Amino acid sequence: MKKFSTYGFSGINIKKDIAERFRAFSKEISKSHSETLEAMLNFFKWNNLDPNDNLGVKTDATKKRINALIAIVRNIEKQQTLPTKAMLDTLFQEINKVDEEEKEVEQFDFGTPETLSRDTELEHYKKRYDQMLQELSTYRNNTKNLLKHLTYVKGTFGKGYYKLNMNTEELEELQKELDNVHHHHRSESAG
C-alpha cells in the first residue's frame, strides 16, 4: 500500500449521514476511503451500470424466477444427469469386466513371421508398383473419357453447369469398370 504522503488529496462536501454510511461501508471492505470510492466507480464503469438502476434482485418476481431456475436445474439433474451417469457407470463396469476377461484369455502364438530376402521383397514392391501404375492409367483414361462427354450449359437465371452426354449403358459400363478395378485391387492386397 502506498504511503499517504504520496497522494494528493481533495475535499468533497457530503451530507453527514451519507458520510457516516460511506465510512462504515469502507470499513466493511477494509479499504481506505479513496480505494473504496475508486472500487465503486470502477464497478459501475466496468459493468456498464448506472447507480440509479434497479437491478431487481430483491423483488418477489426475481425471487420467483430464481426459484423456478433452481427447480429446472434440479429437474434436469434428476431426469437427465443422474440417469446418464448411472448408464455411464454401468458401461464402464462392463468395459472393465471385458478387459479382465481378455486378460484371462490364452495368448495365441502365431509363430515366427517368414523373413523375406531383399530380392523377394523388392520384387513384391515392384509388382505392386506396376499394378498401381496400371490402375492409375485406367483411372486416367476413364476420367479423360468422362470429361470428353461433358458439355458446358450456360444457366438461364444463374450460374452455368456441366451436363454429362452419356447414355445409360455407357455410364453403367464405366461404373462396372471402376468397380472391377476397385475389387480387383482389394482382393490382391488382401491375399
mmCIF file of N, CA and C in Angstrom, residues 96-175:
data_model
loop_
_atom_site.group_PDB
_atom_site.id
_atom_site.type_symbol
_atom_site.label_atom_id
_atom_site.label_comp_id
_atom_site.label_asym_id
_atom_site.label_seq_id
_atom_site.Cartn_x
_atom_site.Cartn_y
_atom_site.Cartn_z
ATOM 1 N N ASN A 96 -14.727 -52.793 -17.916
ATOM 2 C CA ASN A 96 -13.737 -53.367 -17.005
ATOM 3 C C ASN A 96 -13.844 -54.888 -16.961
ATOM 4 N N LYS A 97 -15.087 -55.418 -16.968
ATOM 5 C CA LYS A 97 -15.269 -56.868 -16.973
ATOM 6 C C LYS A 97 -14.685 -57.481 -18.236
ATOM 7 N N VAL A 98 -14.940 -56.835 -19.391
ATOM 8 C CA VAL A 98 -14.422 -57.336 -20.663
ATOM 9 C C VAL A 98 -12.897 -57.311 -20.648
ATOM 10 N N ASP A 99 -12.305 -56.224 -20.137
ATOM 11 C CA ASP A 99 -10.845 -56.133 -20.056
ATOM 12 C C ASP A 99 -10.279 -57.257 -19.205
ATOM 13 N N GLU A 100 -10.926 -57.540 -18.068
ATOM 14 C CA GLU A 100 -10.458 -58.610 -17.192
ATOM 15 C C GLU A 100 -10.579 -59.968 -17.873
ATOM 16 N N GLU A 101 -11.679 -60.175 -18.622
ATOM 17 C CA GLU A 101 -11.859 -61.437 -19.339
ATOM 18 C C GLU A 101 -10.810 -61.596 -20.424
ATOM 19 N N GLU A 102 -10.477 -60.499 -21.113
ATOM 20 C CA GLU A 102 -9.465 -60.572 -22.167
ATOM 21 C C GLU A 102 -8.096 -60.915 -21.591
ATOM 22 N N LYS A 103 -7.807 -60.449 -20.390
ATOM 23 C CA LYS A 103 -6.530 -60.771 -19.762
ATOM 24 C C LYS A 103 -6.450 -62.260 -19.443
ATOM 25 N N GLU A 104 -7.607 -62.865 -19.127
ATOM 26 C CA GLU A 104 -7.631 -64.270 -18.761
ATOM 27 C C GLU A 104 -7.554 -65.186 -19.983
ATOM 28 N N VAL A 105 -7.915 -64.686 -21.175
ATOM 29 C CA VAL A 105 -7.912 -65.498 -22.388
ATOM 30 C C VAL A 105 -6.467 -65.856 -22.740
ATOM 31 N N GLU A 106 -6.273 -67.095 -23.231
ATOM 32 C CA GLU A 106 -4.931 -67.543 -23.607
ATOM 33 C C GLU A 106 -4.369 -66.661 -24.714
ATOM 34 N N GLN A 107 -3.062 -66.491 -24.667
ATOM 35 C CA GLN A 107 -2.373 -65.771 -25.723
ATOM 36 C C GLN A 107 -2.037 -66.771 -26.823
ATOM 37 N N PHE A 108 -2.396 -66.453 -28.050
ATOM 38 C CA PHE A 108 -2.117 -67.340 -29.169
ATOM 39 C C PHE A 108 -0.759 -67.012 -29.753
ATOM 40 N N ASP A 109 -0.032 -68.056 -30.121
ATOM 41 C CA ASP A 109 1.267 -67.874 -30.758
ATOM 42 C C ASP A 109 1.078 -68.047 -32.256
ATOM 43 N N PHE A 110 1.311 -66.996 -32.996
ATOM 44 C CA PHE A 110 1.143 -67.046 -34.434
ATOM 45 C C PHE A 110 2.420 -67.502 -35.129
ATOM 46 N N GLY A 111 3.408 -67.858 -34.368
ATOM 47 C CA GLY A 111 4.649 -68.337 -34.954
ATOM 48 C C GLY A 111 5.540 -67.184 -35.370
ATOM 49 N N THR A 112 6.692 -67.534 -35.847
ATOM 50 C CA THR A 112 7.650 -66.530 -36.292
ATOM 51 C C THR A 112 7.328 -66.153 -37.726
ATOM 52 N N PRO A 113 7.258 -64.854 -38.008
ATOM 53 C CA PRO A 113 6.952 -64.473 -39.389
ATOM 54 C C PRO A 113 8.073 -64.878 -40.334
ATOM 55 N N GLU A 114 7.662 -65.198 -41.547
ATOM 56 C CA GLU A 114 8.625 -65.619 -42.556
ATOM 57 C C GLU A 114 9.450 -64.407 -42.978
ATOM 58 N N THR A 115 10.747 -64.565 -42.940
ATOM 59 C CA THR A 115 11.609 -63.456 -43.368
ATOM 60 C C THR A 115 11.810 -63.554 -44.867
ATOM 61 N N LEU A 116 11.685 -62.435 -45.513
ATOM 62 C CA LEU A 116 11.831 -62.391 -46.959
ATOM 63 C C LEU A 116 13.222 -61.871 -47.300
ATOM 64 N N SER A 117 13.755 -62.417 -48.359
ATOM 65 C CA SER A 117 15.043 -61.893 -48.806
ATOM 66 C C SER A 117 14.822 -60.520 -49.427
ATOM 67 N N ARG A 118 15.904 -59.809 -49.548
ATOM 68 C CA ARG A 118 15.820 -58.450 -50.104
ATOM 69 C C ARG A 118 15.270 -58.479 -51.522
ATOM 70 N N ASP A 119 15.702 -59.430 -52.314
ATOM 71 C CA ASP A 119 15.249 -59.528 -53.713
ATOM 72 C C ASP A 119 13.764 -59.869 -53.778
ATOM 73 N N THR A 120 13.303 -60.770 -52.902
ATOM 74 C CA THR A 120 11.891 -61.146 -52.880
ATOM 75 C C THR A 120 11.028 -59.945 -52.495
ATOM 76 N N GLU A 121 11.505 -59.223 -51.501
ATOM 77 C CA GLU A 121 10.764 -58.044 -51.050
ATOM 78 C C GLU A 121 10.710 -56.985 -52.143
ATOM 79 N N LEU A 122 11.837 -56.752 -52.802
ATOM 80 C CA LEU A 122 11.866 -55.768 -53.897
ATOM 81 C C LEU A 122 10.956 -56.196 -55.041
ATOM 82 N N GLU A 123 10.936 -57.473 -55.338
ATOM 83 C CA GLU A 123 10.072 -57.984 -56.400
ATOM 84 C C GLU A 123 8.600 -57.759 -56.054
ATOM 85 N N HIS A 124 8.261 -58.001 -54.782
ATOM 86 C CA HIS A 124 6.891 -57.784 -54.326
ATOM 87 C C HIS A 124 6.481 -56.317 -54.518
ATOM 88 N N TYR A 125 7.340 -55.397 -54.076
ATOM 89 C CA TYR A 125 7.017 -53.978 -54.188
ATOM 90 C C TYR A 125 7.011 -53.511 -55.646
ATOM 91 N N LYS A 126 7.880 -54.081 -56.473
ATOM 92 C CA LYS A 126 7.890 -53.714 -57.899
ATOM 93 C C LYS A 126 6.581 -54.150 -58.561
ATOM 94 N N LYS A 127 6.120 -55.373 -58.244
ATOM 95 C CA LYS A 127 4.848 -55.841 -58.807
ATOM 96 C C LYS A 127 3.709 -54.922 -58.377
ATOM 97 N N ARG A 128 3.706 -54.576 -57.099
ATOM 98 C CA ARG A 128 2.637 -53.702 -56.590
ATOM 99 C C ARG A 128 2.707 -52.330 -57.240
ATOM 100 N N TYR A 129 3.918 -51.820 -57.446
ATOM 101 C CA TYR A 129 4.096 -50.519 -58.097
ATOM 102 C C TYR A 129 3.575 -50.569 -59.533
ATOM 103 N N ASP A 130 3.936 -51.615 -60.273
ATOM 104 C CA ASP A 130 3.452 -51.755 -61.655
ATOM 105 C C ASP A 130 1.936 -51.868 -61.688
ATOM 106 N N GLN A 131 1.391 -52.601 -60.731
ATOM 107 C CA GLN A 131 -0.058 -52.762 -60.633
ATOM 108 C C GLN A 131 -0.738 -51.404 -60.392
ATOM 109 N N MET A 132 -0.154 -50.614 -59.498
ATOM 110 C CA MET A 132 -0.726 -49.302 -59.201
ATOM 111 C C MET A 132 -0.606 -48.363 -60.399
ATOM 112 N N LEU A 133 0.487 -48.455 -61.150
ATOM 113 C CA LEU A 133 0.623 -47.651 -62.367
ATOM 114 C C LEU A 133 -0.462 -48.018 -63.376
ATOM 115 N N GLN A 134 -0.731 -49.316 -63.493
ATOM 116 C CA GLN A 134 -1.779 -49.778 -64.415
ATOM 117 C C GLN A 134 -3.145 -49.236 -63.977
ATOM 118 N N GLU A 135 -3.421 -49.300 -62.673
ATOM 119 C CA GLU A 135 -4.692 -48.782 -62.168
ATOM 120 C C GLU A 135 -4.800 -47.287 -62.390
ATOM 121 N N LEU A 136 -3.703 -46.573 -62.154
ATOM 122 C CA LEU A 136 -3.689 -45.128 -62.377
ATOM 123 C C LEU A 136 -3.967 -44.812 -63.834
ATOM 124 N N SER A 137 -3.365 -45.577 -64.715
ATOM 125 C CA SER A 137 -3.602 -45.380 -66.144
ATOM 126 C C SER A 137 -5.070 -45.621 -66.487
ATOM 127 N N THR A 138 -5.654 -46.658 -65.902
ATOM 128 C CA THR A 138 -7.068 -46.958 -66.149
ATOM 129 C C THR A 138 -7.952 -45.820 -65.636
ATOM 130 N N TYR A 139 -7.673 -45.337 -64.429
ATOM 131 C CA TYR A 139 -8.443 -44.228 -63.880
ATOM 132 C C TYR A 139 -8.292 -42.981 -64.745
ATOM 133 N N ARG A 140 -7.073 -42.714 -65.182
ATOM 134 C CA ARG A 140 -6.811 -41.538 -66.014
ATOM 135 C C ARG A 140 -7.598 -41.628 -67.327
ATOM 136 N N ASN A 141 -7.569 -42.796 -67.968
ATOM 137 C CA ASN A 141 -8.298 -42.972 -69.233
ATOM 138 C C ASN A 141 -9.799 -42.825 -69.017
ATOM 139 N N ASN A 142 -10.310 -43.419 -67.934
ATOM 140 C CA ASN A 142 -11.744 -43.305 -67.651
ATOM 141 C C ASN A 142 -12.137 -41.851 -67.384
ATOM 142 N N THR A 143 -11.268 -41.135 -66.675
ATOM 143 C CA THR A 143 -11.549 -39.721 -66.386
ATOM 144 C C THR A 143 -11.540 -38.904 -67.670
ATOM 145 N N LYS A 144 -10.548 -39.141 -68.535
ATOM 146 C CA LYS A 144 -10.496 -38.424 -69.815
ATOM 147 C C LYS A 144 -11.745 -38.719 -70.640
ATOM 148 N N ASN A 145 -12.142 -39.977 -70.667
ATOM 149 C CA ASN A 145 -13.330 -40.378 -71.408
ATOM 150 C C ASN A 145 -14.565 -39.678 -70.854
ATOM 151 N N LEU A 146 -14.651 -39.608 -69.537
ATOM 152 C CA LEU A 146 -15.786 -38.953 -68.896
ATOM 153 C C LEU A 146 -15.802 -37.465 -69.227
ATOM 154 N N LEU A 147 -14.623 -36.835 -69.177
ATOM 155 C CA LEU A 147 -14.535 -35.398 -69.456
ATOM 156 C C LEU A 147 -14.900 -35.086 -70.907
ATOM 157 N N LYS A 148 -14.624 -36.002 -71.818
ATOM 158 C CA LYS A 148 -14.992 -35.799 -73.226
ATOM 159 C C LYS A 148 -16.508 -35.718 -73.394
ATOM 160 N N HIS A 149 -17.233 -36.373 -72.498
ATOM 161 C CA HIS A 149 -18.691 -36.404 -72.592
ATOM 162 C C HIS A 149 -19.363 -35.239 -71.863
ATOM 163 N N LEU A 150 -18.577 -34.342 -71.268
ATOM 164 C CA LEU A 150 -19.145 -33.192 -70.561
ATOM 165 C C LEU A 150 -19.269 -32.003 -71.502
ATOM 166 N N THR A 151 -20.398 -31.320 -71.387
ATOM 167 C CA THR A 151 -20.567 -30.065 -72.138
ATOM 168 C C THR A 151 -21.068 -29.002 -71.166
ATOM 169 N N TYR A 152 -20.598 -27.779 -71.392
ATOM 170 C CA TYR A 152 -20.986 -26.676 -70.521
ATOM 171 C C TYR A 152 -22.323 -26.116 -70.991
ATOM 172 N N VAL A 153 -23.244 -25.940 -70.046
ATOM 173 C CA VAL A 153 -24.555 -25.372 -70.340
ATOM 174 C C VAL A 153 -24.656 -24.062 -69.572
ATOM 175 N N LYS A 154 -24.883 -22.978 -70.331
ATOM 176 C CA LYS A 154 -24.993 -21.673 -69.682
ATOM 177 C C LYS A 154 -26.353 -21.580 -68.998
ATOM 178 N N GLY A 155 -26.353 -21.183 -67.732
ATOM 179 C CA GLY A 155 -27.592 -21.102 -66.964
ATOM 180 C C GLY A 155 -28.449 -19.932 -67.403
ATOM 181 N N THR A 156 -29.745 -20.135 -67.407
ATOM 182 C CA THR A 156 -30.673 -19.082 -67.809
ATOM 183 C C THR A 156 -30.765 -17.991 -66.751
ATOM 184 N N PHE A 157 -30.860 -18.393 -65.495
ATOM 185 C CA PHE A 157 -31.044 -17.421 -64.423
ATOM 186 C C PHE A 157 -29.858 -17.328 -63.473
ATOM 187 N N GLY A 158 -28.930 -18.237 -63.556
ATOM 188 C CA GLY A 158 -27.821 -18.226 -62.604
ATOM 189 C C GLY A 158 -26.560 -18.763 -63.239
ATOM 190 N N LYS A 159 -25.780 -19.431 -62.437
ATOM 191 C CA LYS A 159 -24.520 -19.988 -62.903
ATOM 192 C C LYS A 159 -24.779 -21.120 -63.889
ATOM 193 N N GLY A 160 -23.803 -21.337 -64.752
ATOM 194 C CA GLY A 160 -23.875 -22.446 -65.681
ATOM 195 C C GLY A 160 -23.524 -23.744 -64.982
ATOM 196 N N TYR A 161 -23.652 -24.856 -65.705
ATOM 197 C CA TYR A 161 -23.346 -26.162 -65.148
ATOM 198 C C TYR A 161 -22.862 -27.066 -66.264
ATOM 199 N N TYR A 162 -22.307 -28.224 -65.887
ATOM 200 C CA TYR A 162 -21.843 -29.194 -66.857
ATOM 201 C C TYR A 162 -22.863 -30.319 -66.973
ATOM 202 N N LYS A 163 -23.098 -30.727 -68.227
ATOM 203 C CA LYS A 163 -24.057 -31.790 -68.499
ATOM 204 C C LYS A 163 -23.277 -32.987 -69.025
ATOM 205 N N LEU A 164 -23.605 -34.184 -68.539
ATOM 206 C CA LEU A 164 -22.949 -35.407 -68.967
ATOM 207 C C LEU A 164 -23.745 -35.998 -70.125
ATOM 208 N N ASN A 165 -23.123 -36.009 -71.307
ATOM 209 C CA ASN A 165 -23.768 -36.545 -72.508
ATOM 210 C C ASN A 165 -23.337 -37.997 -72.681
ATOM 211 N N MET A 166 -23.976 -38.851 -71.939
ATOM 212 C CA MET A 166 -23.623 -40.266 -71.972
ATOM 213 C C MET A 166 -24.907 -41.036 -71.737
ATOM 214 N N ASN A 167 -25.115 -42.075 -72.549
ATOM 215 C CA ASN A 167 -26.337 -42.846 -72.351
ATOM 216 C C ASN A 167 -26.167 -43.767 -71.151
ATOM 217 N N THR A 168 -27.235 -44.356 -70.722
ATOM 218 C CA THR A 168 -27.261 -45.164 -69.508
ATOM 219 C C THR A 168 -26.309 -46.350 -69.607
ATOM 220 N N GLU A 169 -26.268 -46.992 -70.783
ATOM 221 C CA GLU A 169 -25.407 -48.168 -70.942
ATOM 222 C C GLU A 169 -23.936 -47.790 -70.794
ATOM 223 N N GLU A 170 -23.544 -46.656 -71.389
ATOM 224 C CA GLU A 170 -22.146 -46.223 -71.287
ATOM 225 C C GLU A 170 -21.782 -45.906 -69.830
ATOM 226 N N LEU A 171 -22.685 -45.244 -69.130
ATOM 227 C CA LEU A 171 -22.432 -44.902 -67.736
ATOM 228 C C LEU A 171 -22.332 -46.161 -66.875
ATOM 229 N N GLU A 172 -23.233 -47.116 -67.086
ATOM 230 C CA GLU A 172 -23.187 -48.367 -66.321
ATOM 231 C C GLU A 172 -21.907 -49.138 -66.601
ATOM 232 N N GLU A 173 -21.458 -49.113 -67.868
ATOM 233 C CA GLU A 173 -20.206 -49.789 -68.235
ATOM 234 C C GLU A 173 -19.020 -49.147 -67.512
ATOM 235 N N LEU A 174 -19.022 -47.823 -67.450
ATOM 236 C CA LEU A 174 -17.951 -47.113 -66.748
ATOM 237 C C LEU A 174 -17.973 -47.456 -65.258
ATOM 238 N N GLN A 175 -19.163 -47.528 -64.658
ATOM 239 C CA GLN A 175 -19.275 -47.886 -63.246
ATOM 240 C C GLN A 175 -18.770 -49.305 -62.997
#
